[in-house]
Short mmCIF file of C-alpha atoms in Angstrom, two decimals:
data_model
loop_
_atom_site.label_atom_id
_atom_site.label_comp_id
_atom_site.label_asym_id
_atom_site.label_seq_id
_atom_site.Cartn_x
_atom_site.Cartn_y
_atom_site.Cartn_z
CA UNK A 1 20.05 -32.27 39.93
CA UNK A 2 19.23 -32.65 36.11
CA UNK A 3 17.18 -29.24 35.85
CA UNK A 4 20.37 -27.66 37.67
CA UNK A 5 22.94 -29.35 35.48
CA UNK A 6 19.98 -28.12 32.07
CA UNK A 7 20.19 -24.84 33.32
CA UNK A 8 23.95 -24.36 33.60
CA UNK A 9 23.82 -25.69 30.00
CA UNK A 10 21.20 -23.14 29.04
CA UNK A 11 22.91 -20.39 30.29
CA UNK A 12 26.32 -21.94 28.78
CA UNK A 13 24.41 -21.85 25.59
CA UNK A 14 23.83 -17.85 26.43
CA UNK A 15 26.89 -16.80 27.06
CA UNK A 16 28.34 -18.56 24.13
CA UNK A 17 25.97 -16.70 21.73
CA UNK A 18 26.37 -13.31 23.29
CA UNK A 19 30.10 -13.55 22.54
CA UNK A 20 29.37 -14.35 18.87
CA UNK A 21 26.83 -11.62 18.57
CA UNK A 22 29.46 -9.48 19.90
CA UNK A 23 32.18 -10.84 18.05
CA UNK A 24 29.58 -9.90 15.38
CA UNK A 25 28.94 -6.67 15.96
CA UNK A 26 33.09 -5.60 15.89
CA UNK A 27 33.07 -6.94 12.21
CA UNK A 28 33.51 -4.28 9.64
CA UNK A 29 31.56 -4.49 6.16
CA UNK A 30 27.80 -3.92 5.32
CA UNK A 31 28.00 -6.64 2.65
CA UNK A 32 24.95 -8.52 1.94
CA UNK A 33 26.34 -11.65 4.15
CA UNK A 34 27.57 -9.70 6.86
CA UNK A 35 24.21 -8.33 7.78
CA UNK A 36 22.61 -11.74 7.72
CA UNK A 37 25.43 -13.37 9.51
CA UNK A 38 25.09 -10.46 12.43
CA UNK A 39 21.38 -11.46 11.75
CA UNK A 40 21.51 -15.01 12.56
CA UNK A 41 23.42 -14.03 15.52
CA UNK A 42 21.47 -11.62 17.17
CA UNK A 43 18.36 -14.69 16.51
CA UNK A 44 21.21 -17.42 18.28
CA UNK A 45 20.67 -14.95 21.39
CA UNK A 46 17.20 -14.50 21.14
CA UNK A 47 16.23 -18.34 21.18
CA UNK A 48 18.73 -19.19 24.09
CA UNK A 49 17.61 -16.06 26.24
CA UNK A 50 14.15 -17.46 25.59
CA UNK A 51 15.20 -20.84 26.59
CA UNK A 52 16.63 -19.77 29.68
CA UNK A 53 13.74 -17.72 30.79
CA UNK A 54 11.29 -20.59 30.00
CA UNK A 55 13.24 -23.49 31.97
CA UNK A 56 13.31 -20.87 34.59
CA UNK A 57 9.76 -20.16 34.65
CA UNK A 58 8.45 -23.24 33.71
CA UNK A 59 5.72 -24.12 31.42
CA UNK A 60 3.26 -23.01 33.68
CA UNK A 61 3.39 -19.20 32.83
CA UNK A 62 1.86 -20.63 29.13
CA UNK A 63 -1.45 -21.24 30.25
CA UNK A 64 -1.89 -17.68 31.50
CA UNK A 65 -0.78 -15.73 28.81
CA UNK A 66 -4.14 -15.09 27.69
CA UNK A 67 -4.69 -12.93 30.92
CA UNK A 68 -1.22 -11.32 30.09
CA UNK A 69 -2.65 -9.56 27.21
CA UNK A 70 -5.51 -8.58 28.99
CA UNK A 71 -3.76 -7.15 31.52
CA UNK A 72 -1.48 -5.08 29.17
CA UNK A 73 -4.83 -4.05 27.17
CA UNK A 74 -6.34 -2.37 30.41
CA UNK A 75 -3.64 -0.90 30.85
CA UNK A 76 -3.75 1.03 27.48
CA UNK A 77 -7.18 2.21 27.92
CA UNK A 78 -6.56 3.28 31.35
CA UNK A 79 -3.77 5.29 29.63
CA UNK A 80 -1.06 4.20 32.04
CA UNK A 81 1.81 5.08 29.52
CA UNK A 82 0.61 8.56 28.80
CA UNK A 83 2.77 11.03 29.41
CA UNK A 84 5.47 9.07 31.55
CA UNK A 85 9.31 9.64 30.97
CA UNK A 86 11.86 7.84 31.12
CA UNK A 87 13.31 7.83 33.91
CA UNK A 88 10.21 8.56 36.11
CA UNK A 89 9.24 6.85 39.11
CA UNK A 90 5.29 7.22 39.67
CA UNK A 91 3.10 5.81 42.67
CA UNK A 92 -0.06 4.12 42.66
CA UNK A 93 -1.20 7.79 43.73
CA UNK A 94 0.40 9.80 40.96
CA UNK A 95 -1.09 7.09 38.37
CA UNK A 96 -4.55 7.56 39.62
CA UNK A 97 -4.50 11.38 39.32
CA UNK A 98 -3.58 11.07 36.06
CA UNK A 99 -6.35 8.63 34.62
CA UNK A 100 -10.06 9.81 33.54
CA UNK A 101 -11.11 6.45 33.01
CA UNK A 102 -12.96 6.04 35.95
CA UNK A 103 -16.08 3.70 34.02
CA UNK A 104 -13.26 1.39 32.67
CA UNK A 105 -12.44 -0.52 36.34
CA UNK A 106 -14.76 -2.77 37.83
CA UNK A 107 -16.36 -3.10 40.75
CA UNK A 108 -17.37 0.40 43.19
CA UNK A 109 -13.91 1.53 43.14
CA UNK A 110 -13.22 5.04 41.65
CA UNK A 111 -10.03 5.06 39.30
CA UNK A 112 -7.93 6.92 41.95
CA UNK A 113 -9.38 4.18 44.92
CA UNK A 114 -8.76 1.74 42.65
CA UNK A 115 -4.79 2.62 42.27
CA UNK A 116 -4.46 4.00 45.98
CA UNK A 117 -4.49 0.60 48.17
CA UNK A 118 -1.80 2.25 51.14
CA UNK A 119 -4.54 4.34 52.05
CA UNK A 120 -6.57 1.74 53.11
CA UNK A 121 -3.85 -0.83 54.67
CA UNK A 122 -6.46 -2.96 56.92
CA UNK A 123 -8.75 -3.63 53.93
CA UNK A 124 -8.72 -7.17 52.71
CA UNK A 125 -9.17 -5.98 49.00
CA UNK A 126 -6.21 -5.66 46.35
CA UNK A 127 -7.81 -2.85 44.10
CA UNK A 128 -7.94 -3.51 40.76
CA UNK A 129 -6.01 -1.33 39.02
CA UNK A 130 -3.20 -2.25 41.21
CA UNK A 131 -3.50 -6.12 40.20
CA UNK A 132 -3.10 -4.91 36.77
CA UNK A 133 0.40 -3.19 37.47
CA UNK A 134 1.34 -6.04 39.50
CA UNK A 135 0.96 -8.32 36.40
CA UNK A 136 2.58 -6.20 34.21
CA UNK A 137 5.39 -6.16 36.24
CA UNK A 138 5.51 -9.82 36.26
CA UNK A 139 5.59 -9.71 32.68
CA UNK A 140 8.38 -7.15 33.32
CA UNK A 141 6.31 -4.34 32.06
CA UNK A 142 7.38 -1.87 34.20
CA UNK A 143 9.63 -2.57 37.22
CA UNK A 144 7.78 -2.40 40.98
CA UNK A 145 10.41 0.02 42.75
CA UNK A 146 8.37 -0.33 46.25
CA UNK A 147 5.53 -0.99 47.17
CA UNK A 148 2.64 0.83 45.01
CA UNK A 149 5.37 2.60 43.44
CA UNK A 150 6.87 1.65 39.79
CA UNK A 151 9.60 2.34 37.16
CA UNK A 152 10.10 2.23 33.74
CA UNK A 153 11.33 -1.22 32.42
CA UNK A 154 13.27 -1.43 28.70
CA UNK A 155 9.37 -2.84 27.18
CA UNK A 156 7.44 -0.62 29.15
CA UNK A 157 9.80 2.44 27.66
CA UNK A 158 8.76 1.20 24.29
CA UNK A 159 5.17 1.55 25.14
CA UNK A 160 5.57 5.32 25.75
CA UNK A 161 5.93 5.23 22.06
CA UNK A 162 2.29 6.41 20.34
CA UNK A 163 2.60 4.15 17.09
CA UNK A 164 3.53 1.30 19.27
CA UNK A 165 1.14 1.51 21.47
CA UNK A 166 -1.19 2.22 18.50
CA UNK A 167 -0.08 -1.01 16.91
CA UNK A 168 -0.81 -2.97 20.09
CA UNK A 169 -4.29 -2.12 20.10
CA UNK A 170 -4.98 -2.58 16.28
CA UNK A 171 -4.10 -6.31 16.87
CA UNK A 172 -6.39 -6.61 19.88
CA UNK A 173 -9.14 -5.14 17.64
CA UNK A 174 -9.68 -8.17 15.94
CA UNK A 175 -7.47 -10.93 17.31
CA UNK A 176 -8.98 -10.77 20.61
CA UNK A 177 -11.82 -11.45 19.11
CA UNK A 178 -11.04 -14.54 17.26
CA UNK A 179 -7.96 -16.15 18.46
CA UNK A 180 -9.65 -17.96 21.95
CA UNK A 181 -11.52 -19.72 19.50
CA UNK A 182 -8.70 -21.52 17.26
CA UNK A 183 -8.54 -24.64 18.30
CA UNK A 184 -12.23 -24.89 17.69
CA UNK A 185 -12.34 -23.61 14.44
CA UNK A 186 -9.52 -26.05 13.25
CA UNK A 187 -11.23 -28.91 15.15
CA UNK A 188 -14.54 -28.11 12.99
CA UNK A 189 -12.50 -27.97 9.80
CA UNK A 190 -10.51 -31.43 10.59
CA UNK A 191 -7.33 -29.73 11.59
CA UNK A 192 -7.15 -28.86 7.81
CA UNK A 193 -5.38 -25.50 6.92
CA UNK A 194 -8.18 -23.05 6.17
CA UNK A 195 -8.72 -22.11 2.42
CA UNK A 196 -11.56 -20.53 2.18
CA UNK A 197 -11.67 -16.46 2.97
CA UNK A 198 -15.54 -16.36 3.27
CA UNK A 199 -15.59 -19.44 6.08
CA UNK A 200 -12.47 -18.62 8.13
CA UNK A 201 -11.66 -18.12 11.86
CA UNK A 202 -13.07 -14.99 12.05
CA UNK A 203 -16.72 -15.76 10.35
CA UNK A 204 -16.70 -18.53 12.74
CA UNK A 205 -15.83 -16.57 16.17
CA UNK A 206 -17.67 -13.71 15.25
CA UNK A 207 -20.60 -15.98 13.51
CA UNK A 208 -21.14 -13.41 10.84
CA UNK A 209 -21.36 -14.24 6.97
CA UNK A 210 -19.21 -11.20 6.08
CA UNK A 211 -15.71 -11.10 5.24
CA UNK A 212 -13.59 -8.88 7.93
CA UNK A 213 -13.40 -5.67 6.13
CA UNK A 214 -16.87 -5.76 5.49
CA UNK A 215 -17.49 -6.23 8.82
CA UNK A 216 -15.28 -3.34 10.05
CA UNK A 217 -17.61 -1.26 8.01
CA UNK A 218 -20.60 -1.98 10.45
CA UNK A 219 -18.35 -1.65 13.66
CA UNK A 220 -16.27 2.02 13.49
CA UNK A 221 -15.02 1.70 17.08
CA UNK A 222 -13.19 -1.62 15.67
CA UNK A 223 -12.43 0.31 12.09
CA UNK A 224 -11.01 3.22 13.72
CA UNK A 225 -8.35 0.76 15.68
CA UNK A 226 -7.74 -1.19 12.64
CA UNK A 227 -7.11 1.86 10.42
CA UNK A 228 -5.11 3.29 12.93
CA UNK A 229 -2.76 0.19 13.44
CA UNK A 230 -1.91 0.07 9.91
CA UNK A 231 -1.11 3.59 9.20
CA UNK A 232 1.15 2.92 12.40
CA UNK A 233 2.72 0.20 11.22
CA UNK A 234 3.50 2.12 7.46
CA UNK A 235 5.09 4.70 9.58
CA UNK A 236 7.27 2.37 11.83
CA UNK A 237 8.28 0.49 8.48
CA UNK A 238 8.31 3.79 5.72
CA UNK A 239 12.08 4.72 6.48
CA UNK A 240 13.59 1.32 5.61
CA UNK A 241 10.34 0.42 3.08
CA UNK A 242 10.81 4.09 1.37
CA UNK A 243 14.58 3.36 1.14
CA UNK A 244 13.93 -0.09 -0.87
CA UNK A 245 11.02 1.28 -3.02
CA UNK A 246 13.41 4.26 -3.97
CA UNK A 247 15.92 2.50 -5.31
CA UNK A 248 14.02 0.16 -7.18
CA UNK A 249 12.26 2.88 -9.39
CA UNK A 250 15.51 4.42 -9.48
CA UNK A 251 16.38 1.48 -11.63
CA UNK A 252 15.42 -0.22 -14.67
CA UNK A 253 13.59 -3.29 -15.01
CA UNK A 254 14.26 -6.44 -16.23
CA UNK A 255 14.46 -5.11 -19.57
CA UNK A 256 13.91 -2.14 -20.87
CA UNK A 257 11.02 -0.74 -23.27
CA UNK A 258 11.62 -0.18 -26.90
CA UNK A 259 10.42 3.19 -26.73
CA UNK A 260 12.69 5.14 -24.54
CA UNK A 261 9.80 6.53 -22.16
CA UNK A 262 11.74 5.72 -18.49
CA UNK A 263 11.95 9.98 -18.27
CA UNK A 264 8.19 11.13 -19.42
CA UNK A 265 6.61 12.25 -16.67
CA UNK A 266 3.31 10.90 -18.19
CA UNK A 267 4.18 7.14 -17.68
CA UNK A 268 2.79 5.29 -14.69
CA UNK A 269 6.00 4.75 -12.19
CA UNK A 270 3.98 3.04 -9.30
CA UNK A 271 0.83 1.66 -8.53
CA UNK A 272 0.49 1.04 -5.01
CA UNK A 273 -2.93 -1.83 -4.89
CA UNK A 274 -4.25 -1.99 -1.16
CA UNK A 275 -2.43 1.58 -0.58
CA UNK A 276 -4.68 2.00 2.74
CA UNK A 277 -4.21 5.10 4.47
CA UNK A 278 -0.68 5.21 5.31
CA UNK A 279 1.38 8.25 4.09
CA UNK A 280 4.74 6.44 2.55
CA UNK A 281 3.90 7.27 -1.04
CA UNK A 282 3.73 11.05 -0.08
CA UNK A 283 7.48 10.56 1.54
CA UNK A 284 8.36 9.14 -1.57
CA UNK A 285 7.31 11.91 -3.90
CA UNK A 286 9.33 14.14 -2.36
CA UNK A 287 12.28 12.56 -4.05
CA UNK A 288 12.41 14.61 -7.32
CA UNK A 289 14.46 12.12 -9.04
CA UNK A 290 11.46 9.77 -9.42
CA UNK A 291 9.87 10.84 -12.74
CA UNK A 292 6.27 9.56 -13.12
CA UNK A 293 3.06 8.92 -11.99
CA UNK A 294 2.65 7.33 -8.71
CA UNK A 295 -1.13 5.80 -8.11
CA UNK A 296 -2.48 4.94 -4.69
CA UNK A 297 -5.49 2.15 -4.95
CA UNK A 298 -8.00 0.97 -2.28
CA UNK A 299 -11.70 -0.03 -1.95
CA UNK A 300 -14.01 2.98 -2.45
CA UNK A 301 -14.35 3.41 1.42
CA UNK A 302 -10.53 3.51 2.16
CA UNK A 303 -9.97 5.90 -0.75
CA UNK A 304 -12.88 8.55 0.27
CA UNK A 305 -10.64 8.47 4.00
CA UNK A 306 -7.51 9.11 2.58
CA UNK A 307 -5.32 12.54 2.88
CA UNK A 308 -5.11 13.99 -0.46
CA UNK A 309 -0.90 14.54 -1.58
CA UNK A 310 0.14 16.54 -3.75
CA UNK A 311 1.48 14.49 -6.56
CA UNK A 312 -0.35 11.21 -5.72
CA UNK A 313 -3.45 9.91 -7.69
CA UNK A 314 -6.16 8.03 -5.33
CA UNK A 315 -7.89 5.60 -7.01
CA UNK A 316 -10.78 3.15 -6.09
CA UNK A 317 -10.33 -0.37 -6.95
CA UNK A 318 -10.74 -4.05 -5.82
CA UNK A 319 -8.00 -6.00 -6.38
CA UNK A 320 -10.24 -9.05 -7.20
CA UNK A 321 -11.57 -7.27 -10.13
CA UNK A 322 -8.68 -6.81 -13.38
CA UNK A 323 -5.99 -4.35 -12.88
CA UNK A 324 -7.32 -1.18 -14.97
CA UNK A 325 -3.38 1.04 -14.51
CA UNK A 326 -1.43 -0.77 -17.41
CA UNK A 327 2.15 -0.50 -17.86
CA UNK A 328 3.97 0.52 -14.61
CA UNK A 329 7.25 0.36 -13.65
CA UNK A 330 6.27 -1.25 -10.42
CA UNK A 331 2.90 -2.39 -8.73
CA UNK A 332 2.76 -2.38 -4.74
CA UNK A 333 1.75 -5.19 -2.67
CA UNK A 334 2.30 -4.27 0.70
CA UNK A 335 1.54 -6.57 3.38
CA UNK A 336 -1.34 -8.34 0.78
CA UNK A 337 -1.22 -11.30 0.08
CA UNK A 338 -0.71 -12.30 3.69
CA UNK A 339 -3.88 -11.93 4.40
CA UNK A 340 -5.18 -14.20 1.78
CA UNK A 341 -5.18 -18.05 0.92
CA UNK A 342 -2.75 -19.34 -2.00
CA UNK A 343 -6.08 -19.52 -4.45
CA UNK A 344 -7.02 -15.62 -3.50
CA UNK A 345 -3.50 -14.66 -4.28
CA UNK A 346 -3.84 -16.53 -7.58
CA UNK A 347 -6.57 -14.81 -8.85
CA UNK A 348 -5.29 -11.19 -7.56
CA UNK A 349 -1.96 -11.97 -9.66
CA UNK A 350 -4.17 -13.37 -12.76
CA UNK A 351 -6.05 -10.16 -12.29
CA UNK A 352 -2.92 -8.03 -12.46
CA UNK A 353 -0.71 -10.27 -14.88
CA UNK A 354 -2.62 -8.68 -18.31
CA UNK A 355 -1.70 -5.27 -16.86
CA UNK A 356 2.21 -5.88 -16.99
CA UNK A 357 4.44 -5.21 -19.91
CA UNK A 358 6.72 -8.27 -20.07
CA UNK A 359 10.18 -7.88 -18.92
CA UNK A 360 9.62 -4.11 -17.52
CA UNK A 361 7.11 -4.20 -15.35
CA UNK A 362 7.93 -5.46 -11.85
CA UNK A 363 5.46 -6.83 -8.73
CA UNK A 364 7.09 -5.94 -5.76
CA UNK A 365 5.43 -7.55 -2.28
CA UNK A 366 6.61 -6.44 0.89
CA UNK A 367 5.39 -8.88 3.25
CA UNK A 368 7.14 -11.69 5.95
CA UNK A 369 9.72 -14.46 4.32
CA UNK A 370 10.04 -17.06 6.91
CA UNK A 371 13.42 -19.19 7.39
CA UNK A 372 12.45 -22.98 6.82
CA UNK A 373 13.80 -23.37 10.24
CA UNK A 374 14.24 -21.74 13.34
CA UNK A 375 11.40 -18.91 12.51
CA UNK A 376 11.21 -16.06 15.27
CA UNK A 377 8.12 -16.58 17.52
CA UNK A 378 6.28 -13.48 16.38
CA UNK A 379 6.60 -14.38 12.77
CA UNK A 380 5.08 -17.94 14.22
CA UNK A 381 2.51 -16.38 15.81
CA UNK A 382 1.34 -13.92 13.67
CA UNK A 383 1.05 -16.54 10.39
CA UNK A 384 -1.08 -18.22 12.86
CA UNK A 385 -3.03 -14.63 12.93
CA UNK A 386 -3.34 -14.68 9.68
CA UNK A 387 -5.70 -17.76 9.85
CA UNK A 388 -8.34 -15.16 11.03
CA UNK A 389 -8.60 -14.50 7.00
CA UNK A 390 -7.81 -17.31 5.97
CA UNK A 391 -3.86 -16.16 4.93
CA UNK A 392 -0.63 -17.30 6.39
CA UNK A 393 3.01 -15.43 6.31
CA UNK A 394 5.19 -18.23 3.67
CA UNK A 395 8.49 -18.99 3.27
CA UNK A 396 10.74 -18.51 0.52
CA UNK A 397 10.09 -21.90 -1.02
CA UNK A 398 6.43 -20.94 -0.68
CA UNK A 399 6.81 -17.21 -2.17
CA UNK A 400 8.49 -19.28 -5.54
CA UNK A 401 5.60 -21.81 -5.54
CA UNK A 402 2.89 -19.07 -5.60
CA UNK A 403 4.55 -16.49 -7.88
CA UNK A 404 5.85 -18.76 -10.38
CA UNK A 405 2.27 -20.94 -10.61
CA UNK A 406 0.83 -17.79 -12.80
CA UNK A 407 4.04 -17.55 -14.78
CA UNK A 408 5.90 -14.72 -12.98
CA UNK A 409 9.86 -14.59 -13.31
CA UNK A 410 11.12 -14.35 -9.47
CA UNK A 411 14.12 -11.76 -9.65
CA UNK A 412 14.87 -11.48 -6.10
CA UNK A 413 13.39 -12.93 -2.22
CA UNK A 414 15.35 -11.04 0.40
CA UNK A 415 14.54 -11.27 4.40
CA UNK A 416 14.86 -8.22 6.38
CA UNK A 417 17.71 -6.72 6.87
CA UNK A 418 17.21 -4.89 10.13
CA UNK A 419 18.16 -7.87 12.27
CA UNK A 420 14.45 -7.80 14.41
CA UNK A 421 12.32 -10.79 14.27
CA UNK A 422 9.54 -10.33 12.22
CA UNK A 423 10.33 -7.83 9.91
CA UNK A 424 9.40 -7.13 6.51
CA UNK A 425 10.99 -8.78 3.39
CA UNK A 426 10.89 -7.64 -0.30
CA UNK A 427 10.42 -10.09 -3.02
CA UNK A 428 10.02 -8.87 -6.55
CA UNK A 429 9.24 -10.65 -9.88
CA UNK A 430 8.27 -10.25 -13.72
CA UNK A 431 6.65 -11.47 -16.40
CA UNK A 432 8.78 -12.88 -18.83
CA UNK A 433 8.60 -13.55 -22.52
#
């Protein structure tokens, strides 16, 4: 009788935050507080549709999530969400036929045997490929319509989407590889948060001395993946990242230089440090208001890979070494420091602070801001990614502590403004005098 009576309240608790959402949505104004008001709302649903959906399910679904991923994995190498539409309904027939991957199932089955289990309705064996639908559906990947026979659901629609998909298997690359073995890592280091970037999770899983990068080098299948995920993710987040980066070099800094040099197209407007491969600074050149030079930097490697744009400098550098590009408007940390420990980040500001010309040039870092409370699971889960390096996503408070520790001025922390969990923020700061 109590579960019943919990999970009237639960849904209570539903229903009440869909009406605010709602409510929400009907408001006019695109103030600041507005958006983070419909913000908070849309997060209210989130956390009681995911409390429903848990007392429903029970804890029990926890302990297999681990073959949940796998599942959805197989699927992307079997390349079930290839060429699929909307509104499609496809058998277990119709999927076969349209699979090469044949060496990728186990056992003696062919792929098309292996999605085709009707034709043989005496035999006692579930092919595999059919077990993997049947968990996806149960993760509600894809909707069973009969039997053998499946639909689109609303996540497996978003799948049909290359860069998602893309994104997906970038994460797999490497946290498949370390995550099983967390809670033996952090049992070996006391339970202590990890600090040190050359004895992290993923030295320890992979029981390598190299850093991950390094090791990428040595492994292209897993480069290739990695590469790939993060020019995906620069596309999925250029629009609203271009939009932000635009009209901060559309603006003055803190202060402005005593020679009047904001026009000359000689003067450095942006250095983008850890550039990587993604194409966002190109999208940006093309507005012809931004005077100046822009300046792409990565490690040698990354920089030989990357697409040459008109109107964008590539340049090698290690951002452990001194900044060399002195005097920009604004230099780039995209999705940096995450990766790193606090004392990492340290030196990588201390190495960029001489560079700066006080109250004009501005660090901008695009990277998570976590709420104190109430943080959305993936931004939970993915700071506890970041222990593969040794980094962690921060909150606000956090962002202040580290920035202001090497003397940096912080002008401005905002959280996303999109309204979905685990999205971007921009934080930007200076070096005042």
């Amino acid at each position: 009788m109590k579960k019943n009576m919990d999970h009237t309240q639960l849904i209570d608790d539903l229903e009440s935050a869909i009406k605010d959402w709602r409510s929400e949505q009907r408001s006019n104004g695109p103030s600041s507080s507005a958006e983070a008001v419909k913000e908070r709302s849309r997060n209210n649903v989130l956390a009681a549709a995911r409390s429903l959906v848990t007392a429903l399910e029970a804890l029990n679904l926890l302990s297999v999530q681990p073959a949940g991923h796998a599942a959805l994995r197989t699927a992307l190498m079997l390349n079930i969400f290839e060429n699929w539409e909307s509104d499609e309904v496809k058998t277990a027939h119709e999927l076969a036929e349209q699979t090469t991957a044949e060496e990728l199932l186990i056992g003696m089955l062919s792929a098309k045997d292996a999605f085709v289990s009707s034709t043989v309705p005496n035999s006692d064996t579930v092919p595999i490929a059919v077990r993997i639908m049947r968990a996806l559906v149960g993760m509600r990947i894809f909707e069973e319509r009969a039997e053998n026979t499946y639909g689109h659901s609303a996540l497996s629609r978003e799948l049909t989407e290359p860069s998602l998909r893309t994104m997906v298997i970038g994460m797999a690359s490497t946290a498949a590889l370390t995550m099983a073995k967390l809670p033996e890592f952090l049992a070996s280091i006391h339970f202590q948060n990890p600090k040190d970037p050359e004895n992290a999770l993923f030295q320890y899983a992979l029981d390598t001395k190299l850093n991950m990068f390094q090791w990428l080098e040595q492994h292209p299948e897993h480069l290739a993946a990695f590469s790939a995920f993060q020019a995906a993710s620069t596309r999925r987040r250029g629009p609203v990242l271009q939009a932000n980066l635009s009209n901060l070099l559309s603006t003055k800094g803190p202060g402005v230089l005593a020679e009047e040099t904001e026009k000359e197209e000689a003067r450095v407007l942006l250095v983008d440090v850890g550039a990587g491969h993604g194409r966002l600074l190109g999208e940006l050149r093309k507005n012809k208001e931004l005077v100046g030079r822009i300046i792409a930097q990565d490690l040698p490697e990354v920089v030989a890979g990357r697409e040459s744009v008109d109107g964008v400098e590539n340049m090698a550098f290690d951002f452990l070494q001194p900044q060399p590009v002195h005097g920009a408007s604004v230099y780039l940390f995209s999705h940096i420091f995450h990766d790193w420990p606090d004392s990492t980040c340290h030196q990588i500001l201390a190495n960029t602070l001489p560079a700066l010309t006080a109250n004009y040039s501005r660090i901008v870092i695009v990277d998570q801001v976590l709420p104190n409370i109430g943080a959305p699971a993936i931004s939970s889960l993915l700071d506890l990614s970041m222990m593969t390096f040794g980094g962690s996503e921060r909150t606000e408070r956090q962002w202040r502590k580290l920035l202001e520790a090497v003397g940096l001025r912080v002008v401005s922390i905002e959280r996303s403004r999109t309204g979905i969990p685990g999205s971007d923020g921009l934080i930007v700061a200076y070096l005042q005098q």
